PDB file of C-alpha atoms in Angstrom:
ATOM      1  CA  UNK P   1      79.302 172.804  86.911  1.00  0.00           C
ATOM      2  CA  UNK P   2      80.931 171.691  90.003  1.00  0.00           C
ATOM      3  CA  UNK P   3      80.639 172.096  93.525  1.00  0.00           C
ATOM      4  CA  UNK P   4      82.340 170.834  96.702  1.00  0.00           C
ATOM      5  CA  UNK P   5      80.672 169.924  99.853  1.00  0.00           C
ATOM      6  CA  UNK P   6      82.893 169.406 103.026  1.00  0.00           C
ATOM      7  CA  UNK P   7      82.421 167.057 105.739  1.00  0.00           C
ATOM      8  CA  UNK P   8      81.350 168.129 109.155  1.00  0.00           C
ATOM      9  CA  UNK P   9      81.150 166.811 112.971  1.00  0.00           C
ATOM     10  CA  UNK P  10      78.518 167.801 115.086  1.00  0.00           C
ATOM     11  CA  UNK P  11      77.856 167.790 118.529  1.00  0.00           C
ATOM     12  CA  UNK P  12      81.303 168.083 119.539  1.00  0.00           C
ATOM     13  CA  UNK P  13      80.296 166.596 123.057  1.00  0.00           C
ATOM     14  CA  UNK P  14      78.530 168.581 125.339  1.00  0.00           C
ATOM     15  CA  UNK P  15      77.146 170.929 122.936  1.00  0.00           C
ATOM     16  CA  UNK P  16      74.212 168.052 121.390  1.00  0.00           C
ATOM     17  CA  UNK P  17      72.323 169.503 118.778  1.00  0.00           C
ATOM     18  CA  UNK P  18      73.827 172.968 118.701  1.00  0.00           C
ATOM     19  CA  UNK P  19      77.648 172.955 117.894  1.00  0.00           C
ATOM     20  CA  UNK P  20      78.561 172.105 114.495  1.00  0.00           C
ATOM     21  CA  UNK P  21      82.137 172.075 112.436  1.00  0.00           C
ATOM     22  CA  UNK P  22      83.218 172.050 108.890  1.00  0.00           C
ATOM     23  CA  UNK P  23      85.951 169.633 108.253  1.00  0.00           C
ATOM     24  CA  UNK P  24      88.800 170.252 105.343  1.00  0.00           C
ATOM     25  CA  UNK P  25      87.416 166.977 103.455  1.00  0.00           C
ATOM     26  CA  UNK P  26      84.760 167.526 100.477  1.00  0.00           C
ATOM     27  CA  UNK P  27      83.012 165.360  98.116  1.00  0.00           C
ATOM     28  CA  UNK P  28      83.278 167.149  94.817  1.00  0.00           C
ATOM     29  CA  UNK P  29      79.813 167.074  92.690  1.00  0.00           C
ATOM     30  CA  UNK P  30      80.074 167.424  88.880  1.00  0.00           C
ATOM     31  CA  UNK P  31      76.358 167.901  87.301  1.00  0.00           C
ATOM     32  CA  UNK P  32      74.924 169.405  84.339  1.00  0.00           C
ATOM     33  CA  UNK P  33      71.344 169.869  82.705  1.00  0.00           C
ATOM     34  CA  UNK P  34      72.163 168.481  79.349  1.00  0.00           C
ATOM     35  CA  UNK P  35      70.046 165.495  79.718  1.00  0.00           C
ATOM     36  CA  UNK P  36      66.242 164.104  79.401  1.00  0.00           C
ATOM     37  CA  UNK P  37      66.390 161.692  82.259  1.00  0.00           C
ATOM     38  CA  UNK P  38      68.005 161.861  86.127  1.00  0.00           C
ATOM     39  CA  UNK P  39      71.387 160.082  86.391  1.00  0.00           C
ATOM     40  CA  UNK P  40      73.779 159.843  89.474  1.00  0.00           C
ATOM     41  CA  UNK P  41      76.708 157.444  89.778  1.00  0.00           C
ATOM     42  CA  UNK P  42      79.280 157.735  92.270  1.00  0.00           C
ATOM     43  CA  UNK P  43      83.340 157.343  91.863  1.00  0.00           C
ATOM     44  CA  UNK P  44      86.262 157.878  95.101  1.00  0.00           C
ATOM     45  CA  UNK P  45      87.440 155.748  98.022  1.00  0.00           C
ATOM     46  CA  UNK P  46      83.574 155.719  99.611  1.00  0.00           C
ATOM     47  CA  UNK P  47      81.293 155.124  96.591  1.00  0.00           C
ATOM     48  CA  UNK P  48      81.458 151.022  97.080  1.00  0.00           C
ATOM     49  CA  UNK P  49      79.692 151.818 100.526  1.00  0.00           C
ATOM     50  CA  UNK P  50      77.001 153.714  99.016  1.00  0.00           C
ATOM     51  CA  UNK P  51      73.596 151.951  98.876  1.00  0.00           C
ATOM     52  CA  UNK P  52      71.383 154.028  97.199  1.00  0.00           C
ATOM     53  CA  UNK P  53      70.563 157.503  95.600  1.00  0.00           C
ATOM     54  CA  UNK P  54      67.139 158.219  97.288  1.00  0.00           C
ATOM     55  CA  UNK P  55      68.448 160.733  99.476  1.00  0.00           C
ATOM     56  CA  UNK P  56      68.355 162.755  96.042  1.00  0.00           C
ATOM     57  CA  UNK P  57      65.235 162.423  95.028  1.00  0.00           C
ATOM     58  CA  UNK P  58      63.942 162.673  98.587  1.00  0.00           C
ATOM     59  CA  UNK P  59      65.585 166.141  98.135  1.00  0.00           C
ATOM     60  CA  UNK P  60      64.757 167.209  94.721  1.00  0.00           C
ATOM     61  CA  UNK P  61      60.866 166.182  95.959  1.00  0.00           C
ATOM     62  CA  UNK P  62      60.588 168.286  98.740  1.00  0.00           C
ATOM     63  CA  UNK P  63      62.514 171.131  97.146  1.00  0.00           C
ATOM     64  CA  UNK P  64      59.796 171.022  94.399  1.00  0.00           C
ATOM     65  CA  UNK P  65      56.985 170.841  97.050  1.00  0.00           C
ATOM     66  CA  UNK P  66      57.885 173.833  98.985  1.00  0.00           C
ATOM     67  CA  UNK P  67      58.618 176.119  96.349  1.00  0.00           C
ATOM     68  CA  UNK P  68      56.493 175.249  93.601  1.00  0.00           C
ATOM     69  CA  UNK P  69      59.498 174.619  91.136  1.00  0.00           C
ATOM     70  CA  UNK P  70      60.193 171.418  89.083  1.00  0.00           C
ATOM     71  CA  UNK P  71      63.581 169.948  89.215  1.00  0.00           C
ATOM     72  CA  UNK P  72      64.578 169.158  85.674  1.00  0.00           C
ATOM     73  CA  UNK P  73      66.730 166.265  84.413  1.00  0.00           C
ATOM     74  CA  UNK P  74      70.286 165.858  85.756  1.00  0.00           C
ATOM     75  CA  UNK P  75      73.736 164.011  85.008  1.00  0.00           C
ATOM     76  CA  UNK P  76      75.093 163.977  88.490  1.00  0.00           C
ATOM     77  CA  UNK P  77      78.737 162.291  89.037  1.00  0.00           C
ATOM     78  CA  UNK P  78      80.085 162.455  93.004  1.00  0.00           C
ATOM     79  CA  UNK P  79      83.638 161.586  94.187  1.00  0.00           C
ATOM     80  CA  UNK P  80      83.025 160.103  97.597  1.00  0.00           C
ATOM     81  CA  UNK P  81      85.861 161.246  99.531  1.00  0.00           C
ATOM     82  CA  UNK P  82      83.840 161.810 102.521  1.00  0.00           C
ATOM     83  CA  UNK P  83      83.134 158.358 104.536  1.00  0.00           C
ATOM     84  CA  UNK P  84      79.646 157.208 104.561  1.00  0.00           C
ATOM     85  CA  UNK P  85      77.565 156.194 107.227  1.00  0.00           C
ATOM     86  CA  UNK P  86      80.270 157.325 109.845  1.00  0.00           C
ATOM     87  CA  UNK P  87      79.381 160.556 111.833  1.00  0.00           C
ATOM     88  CA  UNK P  88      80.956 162.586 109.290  1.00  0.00           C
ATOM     89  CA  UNK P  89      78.075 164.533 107.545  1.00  0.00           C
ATOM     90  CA  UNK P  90      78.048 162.221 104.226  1.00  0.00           C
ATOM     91  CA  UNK P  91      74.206 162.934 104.548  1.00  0.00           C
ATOM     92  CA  UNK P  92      74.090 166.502 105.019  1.00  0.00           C
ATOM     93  CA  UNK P  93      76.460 167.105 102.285  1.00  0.00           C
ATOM     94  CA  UNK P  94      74.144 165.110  99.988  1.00  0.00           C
ATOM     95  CA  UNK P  95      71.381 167.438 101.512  1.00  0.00           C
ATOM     96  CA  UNK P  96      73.367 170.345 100.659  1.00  0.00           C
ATOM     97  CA  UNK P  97      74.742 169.645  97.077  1.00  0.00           C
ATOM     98  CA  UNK P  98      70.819 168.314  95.505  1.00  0.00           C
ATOM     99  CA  UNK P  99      69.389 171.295  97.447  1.00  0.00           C
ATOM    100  CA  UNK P 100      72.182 173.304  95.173  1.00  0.00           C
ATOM    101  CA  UNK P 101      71.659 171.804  92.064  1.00  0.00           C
ATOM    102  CA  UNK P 102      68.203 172.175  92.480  1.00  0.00           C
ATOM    103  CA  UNK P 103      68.013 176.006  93.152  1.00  0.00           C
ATOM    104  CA  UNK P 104      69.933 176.270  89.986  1.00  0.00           C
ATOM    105  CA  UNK P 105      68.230 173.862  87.957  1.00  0.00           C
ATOM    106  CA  UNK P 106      64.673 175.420  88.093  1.00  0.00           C
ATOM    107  CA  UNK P 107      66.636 178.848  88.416  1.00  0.00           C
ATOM    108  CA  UNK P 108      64.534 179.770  91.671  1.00  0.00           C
ATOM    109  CA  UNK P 109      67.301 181.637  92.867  1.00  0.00           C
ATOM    110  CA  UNK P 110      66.319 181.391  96.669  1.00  0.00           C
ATOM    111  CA  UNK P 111      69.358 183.013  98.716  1.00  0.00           C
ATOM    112  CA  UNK P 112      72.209 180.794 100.553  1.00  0.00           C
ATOM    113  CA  UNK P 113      70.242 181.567 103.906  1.00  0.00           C
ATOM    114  CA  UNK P 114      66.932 180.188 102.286  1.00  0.00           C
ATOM    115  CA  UNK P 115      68.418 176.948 101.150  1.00  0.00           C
ATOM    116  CA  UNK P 116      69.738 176.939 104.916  1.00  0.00           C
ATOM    117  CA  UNK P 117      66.384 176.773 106.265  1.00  0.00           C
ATOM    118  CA  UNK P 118      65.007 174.099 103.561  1.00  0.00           C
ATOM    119  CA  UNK P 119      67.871 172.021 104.287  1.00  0.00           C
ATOM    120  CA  UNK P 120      67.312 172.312 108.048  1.00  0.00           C
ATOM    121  CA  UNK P 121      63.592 171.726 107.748  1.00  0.00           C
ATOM    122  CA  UNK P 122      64.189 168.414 105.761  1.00  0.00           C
ATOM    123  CA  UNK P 123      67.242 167.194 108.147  1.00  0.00           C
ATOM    124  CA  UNK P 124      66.142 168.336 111.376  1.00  0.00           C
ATOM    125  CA  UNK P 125      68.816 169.471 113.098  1.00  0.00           C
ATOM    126  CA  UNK P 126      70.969 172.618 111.901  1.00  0.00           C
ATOM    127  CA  UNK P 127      74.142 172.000 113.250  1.00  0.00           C
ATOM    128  CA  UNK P 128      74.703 169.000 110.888  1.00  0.00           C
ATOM    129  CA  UNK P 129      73.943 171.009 107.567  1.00  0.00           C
ATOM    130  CA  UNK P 130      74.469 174.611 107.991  1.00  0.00           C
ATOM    131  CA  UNK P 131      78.284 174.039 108.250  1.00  0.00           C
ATOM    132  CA  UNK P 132      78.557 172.785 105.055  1.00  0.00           C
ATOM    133  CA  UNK P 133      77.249 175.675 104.079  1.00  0.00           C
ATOM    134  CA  UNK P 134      79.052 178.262 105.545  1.00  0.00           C
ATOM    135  CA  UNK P 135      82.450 176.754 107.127  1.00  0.00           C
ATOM    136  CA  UNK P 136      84.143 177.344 110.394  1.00  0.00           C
ATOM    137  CA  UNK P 137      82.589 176.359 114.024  1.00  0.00           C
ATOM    138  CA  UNK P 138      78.727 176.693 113.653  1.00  0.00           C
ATOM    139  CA  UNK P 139      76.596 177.315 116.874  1.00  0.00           C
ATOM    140  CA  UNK P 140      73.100 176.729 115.686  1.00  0.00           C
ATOM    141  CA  UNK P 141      69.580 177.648 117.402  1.00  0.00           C
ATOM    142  CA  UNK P 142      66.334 176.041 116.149  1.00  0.00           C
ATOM    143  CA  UNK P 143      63.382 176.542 117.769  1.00  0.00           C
ATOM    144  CA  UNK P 144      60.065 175.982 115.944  1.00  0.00           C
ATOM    145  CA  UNK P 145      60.180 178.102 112.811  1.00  0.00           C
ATOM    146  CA  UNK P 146      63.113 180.332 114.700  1.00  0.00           C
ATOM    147  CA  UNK P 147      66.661 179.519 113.106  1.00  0.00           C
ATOM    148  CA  UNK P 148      69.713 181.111 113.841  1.00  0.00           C
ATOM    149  CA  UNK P 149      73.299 180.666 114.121  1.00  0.00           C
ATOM    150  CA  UNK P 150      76.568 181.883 114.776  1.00  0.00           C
ATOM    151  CA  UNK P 151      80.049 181.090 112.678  1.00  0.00           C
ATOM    152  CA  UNK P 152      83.517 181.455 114.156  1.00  0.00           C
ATOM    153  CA  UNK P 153      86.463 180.821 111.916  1.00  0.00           C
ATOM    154  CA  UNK P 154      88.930 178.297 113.988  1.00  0.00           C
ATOM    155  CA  UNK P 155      92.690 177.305 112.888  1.00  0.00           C
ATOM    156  CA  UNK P 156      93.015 173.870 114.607  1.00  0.00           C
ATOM    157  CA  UNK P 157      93.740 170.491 113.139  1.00  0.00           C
ATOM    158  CA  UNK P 158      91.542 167.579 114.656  1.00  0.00           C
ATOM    159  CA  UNK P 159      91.725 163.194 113.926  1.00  0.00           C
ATOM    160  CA  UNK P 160      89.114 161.035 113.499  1.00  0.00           C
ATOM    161  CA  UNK P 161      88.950 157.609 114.215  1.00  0.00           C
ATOM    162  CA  UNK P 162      86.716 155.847 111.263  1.00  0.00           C
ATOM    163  CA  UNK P 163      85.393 152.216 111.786  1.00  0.00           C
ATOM    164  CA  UNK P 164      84.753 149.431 109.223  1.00  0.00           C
ATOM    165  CA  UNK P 165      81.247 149.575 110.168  1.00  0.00           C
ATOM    166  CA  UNK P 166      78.260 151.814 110.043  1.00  0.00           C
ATOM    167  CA  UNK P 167      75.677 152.832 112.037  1.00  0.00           C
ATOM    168  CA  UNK P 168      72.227 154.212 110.837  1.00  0.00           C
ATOM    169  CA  UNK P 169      71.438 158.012 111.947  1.00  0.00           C
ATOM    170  CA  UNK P 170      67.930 157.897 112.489  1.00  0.00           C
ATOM    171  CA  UNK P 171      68.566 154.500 115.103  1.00  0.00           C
ATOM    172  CA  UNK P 172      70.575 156.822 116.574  1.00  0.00           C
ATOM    173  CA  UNK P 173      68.136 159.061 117.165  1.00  0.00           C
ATOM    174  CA  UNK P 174      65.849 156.590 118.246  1.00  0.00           C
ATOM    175  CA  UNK P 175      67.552 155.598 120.993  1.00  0.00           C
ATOM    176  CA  UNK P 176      67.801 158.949 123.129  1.00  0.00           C
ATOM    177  CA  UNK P 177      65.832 158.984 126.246  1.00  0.00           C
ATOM    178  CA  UNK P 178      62.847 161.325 126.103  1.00  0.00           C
ATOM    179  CA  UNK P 179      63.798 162.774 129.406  1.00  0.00           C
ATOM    180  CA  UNK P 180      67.588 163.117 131.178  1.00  0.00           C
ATOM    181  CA  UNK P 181      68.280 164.124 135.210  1.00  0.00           C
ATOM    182  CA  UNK P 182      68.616 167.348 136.072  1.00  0.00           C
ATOM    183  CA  UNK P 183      72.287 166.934 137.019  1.00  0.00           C
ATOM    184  CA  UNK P 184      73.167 165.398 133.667  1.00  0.00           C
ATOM    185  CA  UNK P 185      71.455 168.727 132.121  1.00  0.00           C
ATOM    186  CA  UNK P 186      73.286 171.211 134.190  1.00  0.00           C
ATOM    187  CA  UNK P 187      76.524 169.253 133.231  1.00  0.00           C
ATOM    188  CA  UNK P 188      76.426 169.672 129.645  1.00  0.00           C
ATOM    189  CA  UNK P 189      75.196 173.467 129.851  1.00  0.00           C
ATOM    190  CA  UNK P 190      78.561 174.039 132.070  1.00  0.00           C
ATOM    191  CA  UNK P 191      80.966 172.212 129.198  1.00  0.00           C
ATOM    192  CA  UNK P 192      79.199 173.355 126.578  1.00  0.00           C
ATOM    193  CA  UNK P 193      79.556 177.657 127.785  1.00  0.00           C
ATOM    194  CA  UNK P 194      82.824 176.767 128.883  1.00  0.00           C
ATOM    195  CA  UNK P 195      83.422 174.897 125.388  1.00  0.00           C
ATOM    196  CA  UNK P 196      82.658 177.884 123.223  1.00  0.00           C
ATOM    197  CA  UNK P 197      84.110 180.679 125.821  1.00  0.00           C
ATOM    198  CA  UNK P 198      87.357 179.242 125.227  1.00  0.00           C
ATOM    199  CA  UNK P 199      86.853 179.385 121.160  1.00  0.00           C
ATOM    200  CA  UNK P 200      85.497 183.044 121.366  1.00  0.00           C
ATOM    201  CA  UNK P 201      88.976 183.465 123.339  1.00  0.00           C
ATOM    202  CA  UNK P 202      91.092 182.095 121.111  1.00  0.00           C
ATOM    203  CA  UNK P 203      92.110 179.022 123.790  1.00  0.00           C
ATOM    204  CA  UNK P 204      91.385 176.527 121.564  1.00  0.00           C
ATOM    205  CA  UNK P 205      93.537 173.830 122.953  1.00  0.00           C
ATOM    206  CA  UNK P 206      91.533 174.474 126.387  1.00  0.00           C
ATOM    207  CA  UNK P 207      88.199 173.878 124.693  1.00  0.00           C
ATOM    208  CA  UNK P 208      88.859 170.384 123.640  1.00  0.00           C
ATOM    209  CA  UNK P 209      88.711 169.790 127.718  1.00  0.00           C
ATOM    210  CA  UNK P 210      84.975 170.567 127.933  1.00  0.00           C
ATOM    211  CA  UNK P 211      84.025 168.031 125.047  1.00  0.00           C
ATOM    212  CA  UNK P 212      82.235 165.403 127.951  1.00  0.00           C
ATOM    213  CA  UNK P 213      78.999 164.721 127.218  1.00  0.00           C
ATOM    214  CA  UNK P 214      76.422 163.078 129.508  1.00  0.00           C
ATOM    215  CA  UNK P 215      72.895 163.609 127.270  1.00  0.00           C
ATOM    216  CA  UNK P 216      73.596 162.066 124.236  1.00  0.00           C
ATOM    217  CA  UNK P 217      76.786 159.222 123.922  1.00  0.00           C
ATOM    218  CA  UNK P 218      76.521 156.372 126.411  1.00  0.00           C
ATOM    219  CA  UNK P 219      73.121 155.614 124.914  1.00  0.00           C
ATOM    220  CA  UNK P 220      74.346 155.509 121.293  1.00  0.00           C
ATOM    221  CA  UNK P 221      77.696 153.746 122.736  1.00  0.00           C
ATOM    222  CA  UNK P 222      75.792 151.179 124.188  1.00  0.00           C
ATOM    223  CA  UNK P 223      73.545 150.293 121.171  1.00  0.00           C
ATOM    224  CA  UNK P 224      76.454 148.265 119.804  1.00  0.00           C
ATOM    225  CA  UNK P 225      78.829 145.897 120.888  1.00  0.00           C
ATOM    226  CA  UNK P 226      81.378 146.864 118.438  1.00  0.00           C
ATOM    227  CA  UNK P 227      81.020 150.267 119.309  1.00  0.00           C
ATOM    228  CA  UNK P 228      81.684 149.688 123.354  1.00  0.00           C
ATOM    229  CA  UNK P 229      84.546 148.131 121.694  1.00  0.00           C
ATOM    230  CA  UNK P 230      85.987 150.592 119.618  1.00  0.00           C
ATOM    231  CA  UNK P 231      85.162 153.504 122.509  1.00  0.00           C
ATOM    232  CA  UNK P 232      86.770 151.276 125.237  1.00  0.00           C
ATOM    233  CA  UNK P 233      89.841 150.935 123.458  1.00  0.00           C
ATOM    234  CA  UNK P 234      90.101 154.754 122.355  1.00  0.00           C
ATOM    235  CA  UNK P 235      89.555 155.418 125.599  1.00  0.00           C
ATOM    236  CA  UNK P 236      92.371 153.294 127.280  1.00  0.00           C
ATOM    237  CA  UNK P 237      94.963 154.986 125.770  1.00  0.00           C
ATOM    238  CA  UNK P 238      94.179 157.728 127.753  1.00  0.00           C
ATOM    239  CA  UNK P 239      93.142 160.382 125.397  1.00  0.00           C
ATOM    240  CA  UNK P 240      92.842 164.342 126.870  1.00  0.00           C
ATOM    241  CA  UNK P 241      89.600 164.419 125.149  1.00  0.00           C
ATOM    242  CA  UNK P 242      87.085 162.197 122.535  1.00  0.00           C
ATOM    243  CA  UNK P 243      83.750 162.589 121.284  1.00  0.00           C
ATOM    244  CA  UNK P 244      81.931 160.433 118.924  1.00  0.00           C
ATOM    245  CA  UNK P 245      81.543 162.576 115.236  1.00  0.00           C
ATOM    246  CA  UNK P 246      77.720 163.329 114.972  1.00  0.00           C
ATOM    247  CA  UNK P 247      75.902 160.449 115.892  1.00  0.00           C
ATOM    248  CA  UNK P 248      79.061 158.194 114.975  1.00  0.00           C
ATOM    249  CA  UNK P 249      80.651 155.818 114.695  1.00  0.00           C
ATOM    250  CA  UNK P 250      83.078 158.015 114.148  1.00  0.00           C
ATOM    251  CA  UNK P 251      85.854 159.131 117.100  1.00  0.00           C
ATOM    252  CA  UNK P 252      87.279 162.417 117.597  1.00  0.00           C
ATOM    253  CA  UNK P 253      90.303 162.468 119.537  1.00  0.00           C
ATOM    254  CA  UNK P 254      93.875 163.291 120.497  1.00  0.00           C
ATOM    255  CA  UNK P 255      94.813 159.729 120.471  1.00  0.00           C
ATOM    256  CA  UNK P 256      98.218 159.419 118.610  1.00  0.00           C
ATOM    257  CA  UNK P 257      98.882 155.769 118.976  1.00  0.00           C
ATOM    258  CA  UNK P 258      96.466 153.759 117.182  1.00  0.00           C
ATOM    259  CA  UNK P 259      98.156 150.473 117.380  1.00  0.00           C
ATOM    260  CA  UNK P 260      95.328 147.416 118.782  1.00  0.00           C
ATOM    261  CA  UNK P 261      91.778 149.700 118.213  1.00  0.00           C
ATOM    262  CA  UNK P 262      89.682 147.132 117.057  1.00  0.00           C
ATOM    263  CA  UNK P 263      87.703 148.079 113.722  1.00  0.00           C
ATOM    264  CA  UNK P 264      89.709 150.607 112.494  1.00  0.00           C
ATOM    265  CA  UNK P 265      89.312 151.518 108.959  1.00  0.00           C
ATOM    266  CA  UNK P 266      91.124 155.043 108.505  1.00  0.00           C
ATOM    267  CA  UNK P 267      92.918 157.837 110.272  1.00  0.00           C
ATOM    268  CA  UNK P 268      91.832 161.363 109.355  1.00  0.00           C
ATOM    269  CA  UNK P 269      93.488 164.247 110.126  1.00  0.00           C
ATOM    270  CA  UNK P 270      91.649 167.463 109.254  1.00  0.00           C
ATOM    271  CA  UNK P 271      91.876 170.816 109.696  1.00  0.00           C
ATOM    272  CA  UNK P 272      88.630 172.622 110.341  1.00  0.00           C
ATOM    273  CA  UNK P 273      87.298 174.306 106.841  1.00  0.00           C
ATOM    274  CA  UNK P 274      86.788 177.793 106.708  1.00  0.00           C
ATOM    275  CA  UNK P 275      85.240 178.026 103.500  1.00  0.00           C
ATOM    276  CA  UNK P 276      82.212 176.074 103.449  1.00  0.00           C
ATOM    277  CA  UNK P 277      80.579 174.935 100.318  1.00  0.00           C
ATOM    278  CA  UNK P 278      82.651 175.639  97.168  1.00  0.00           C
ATOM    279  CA  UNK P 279      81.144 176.447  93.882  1.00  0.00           C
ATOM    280  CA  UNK P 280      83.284 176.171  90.450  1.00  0.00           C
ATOM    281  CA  UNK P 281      81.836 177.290  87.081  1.00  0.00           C
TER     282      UNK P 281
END
């Protein structure tokens, strides 16, 4: 069986936490039950940068604790095509395929919206796995045991930025200040409603104007000289709008001349994905 799991960007600026997207890049996952022992290995342009398979396990274990169902032996091959380590959901789609192959392994059958809220419970923050789940522009509310969302389906082309280096989520998170000013707050709230009344208008190339962020960013910019770097030199080419992908290192921008950015690796152009996860017998 086969499945594909698309990349995603989250945050998308202002809207931290909340605003997800579904990116026209998948890593395809090939697995089948025909075996008496677990076994993942990892082909494509990314699998070199992958250091483990825990992430799997971790999965499969806490799939098995909350519904009472034992995972049974896999053969799992991946084609990487989604970078790792970059702000580009390489975790959540992980997250998403195990949580898959799990539900059909110990035939459990829990509903799309169930695995949803698994996944989110073992991630942490919705907007970075329910768009691999169901596509388009996700706009994601979590609150306690209350999870919700809404989808819009967007036509629009976007280019990341990808460095030769890495950056490690959960320092990411780390480094967020527990509390921000009230004017940085009201700041983000304004770009952020402004942000998604442009997409529920259809104005898409006006949205892309209310991407600034003042909550989240500097403090993951700063973390890492090679990141000022990269950011600085994105930013003098004087780009209408750029965001770092998730928690990045990734850059989303309009930038078109890429000549002299420091640490560049690749150049992705993607259109947003409208589909969401894929699922071939």
């Amino acid at each position: 069986m086969k499945i594909m799991v698309p990349a995603t960007t989250t945050n998308l600026g202002a809207g931290f936490d909340v605003f997800g997207l579904a990116l026209d890049l998948f890593n395809e996952v090939f697995f089948s039950f025909d075996t008496d022992k677990t076994f993942i290995e990892s082909t494509g342009k990314y699998a070199p940068d992958l250091e483990s398979y825990d992430l799997f396990f971790e999965v499969f274990e806490f799939f098995e604790k909350k519904t009472g169902y034992r995972v049974p032996p896999v053969k799992i091959r991946q084609v990487c095509n989604i970078p790792v380590s970059s702000g580009l959901g390489s975790s959540a789609a992980v997250i998403v395929s195990a949580l898959y192959i799990a539900n059909v392994g110990t035939k459990a059958n829990l509903s799309q919206r169930d695995l949803m809220k698994l996944a989110v419970e073992l991630e942490g923050h919705p907007d970075n796995v329910v768009p691999a789940f169901v596509g388009g522009l996700v706009v994601c509310y979590q609150d306690g045991d209350v999870f919700d969302f809404e989808r819009f389906e967007l036509d629009f082309e976007l280019t990341f930025l990808v460095p030769n280096f890495s950056l490690c989520t959960n320092n990411m998170r780390r480094v967020l200040p527990k509390e921000v000013s009230f004017e940085d707050a009201v700041f983000n709230i304004k770009n952020s409603c402004q942000f998604l009344a442009k997409i529920a208008s259809g104005k898409l190339d006006d949205a892309f104007k209310y991407v600034e962020d003042r909550l989240h960013q500097s403090y993951r910019i700063n973390q890492y000289e090679e990141m000022k770097e990269f950011v600085r030199a994105v930013v003098s080419k004087k780009p209408s709008y750029w965001f770092v992908s998730g928690s990045g290192p990734s850059i989303c921008t309009d930038v078109k001349d890429v000549e002299g950015i420091p640490y560049l690796r690749d150049v992705l152009r993607l259109k947003v994905n409208n589909r969401g996860l894929i699922i071939s017998k």
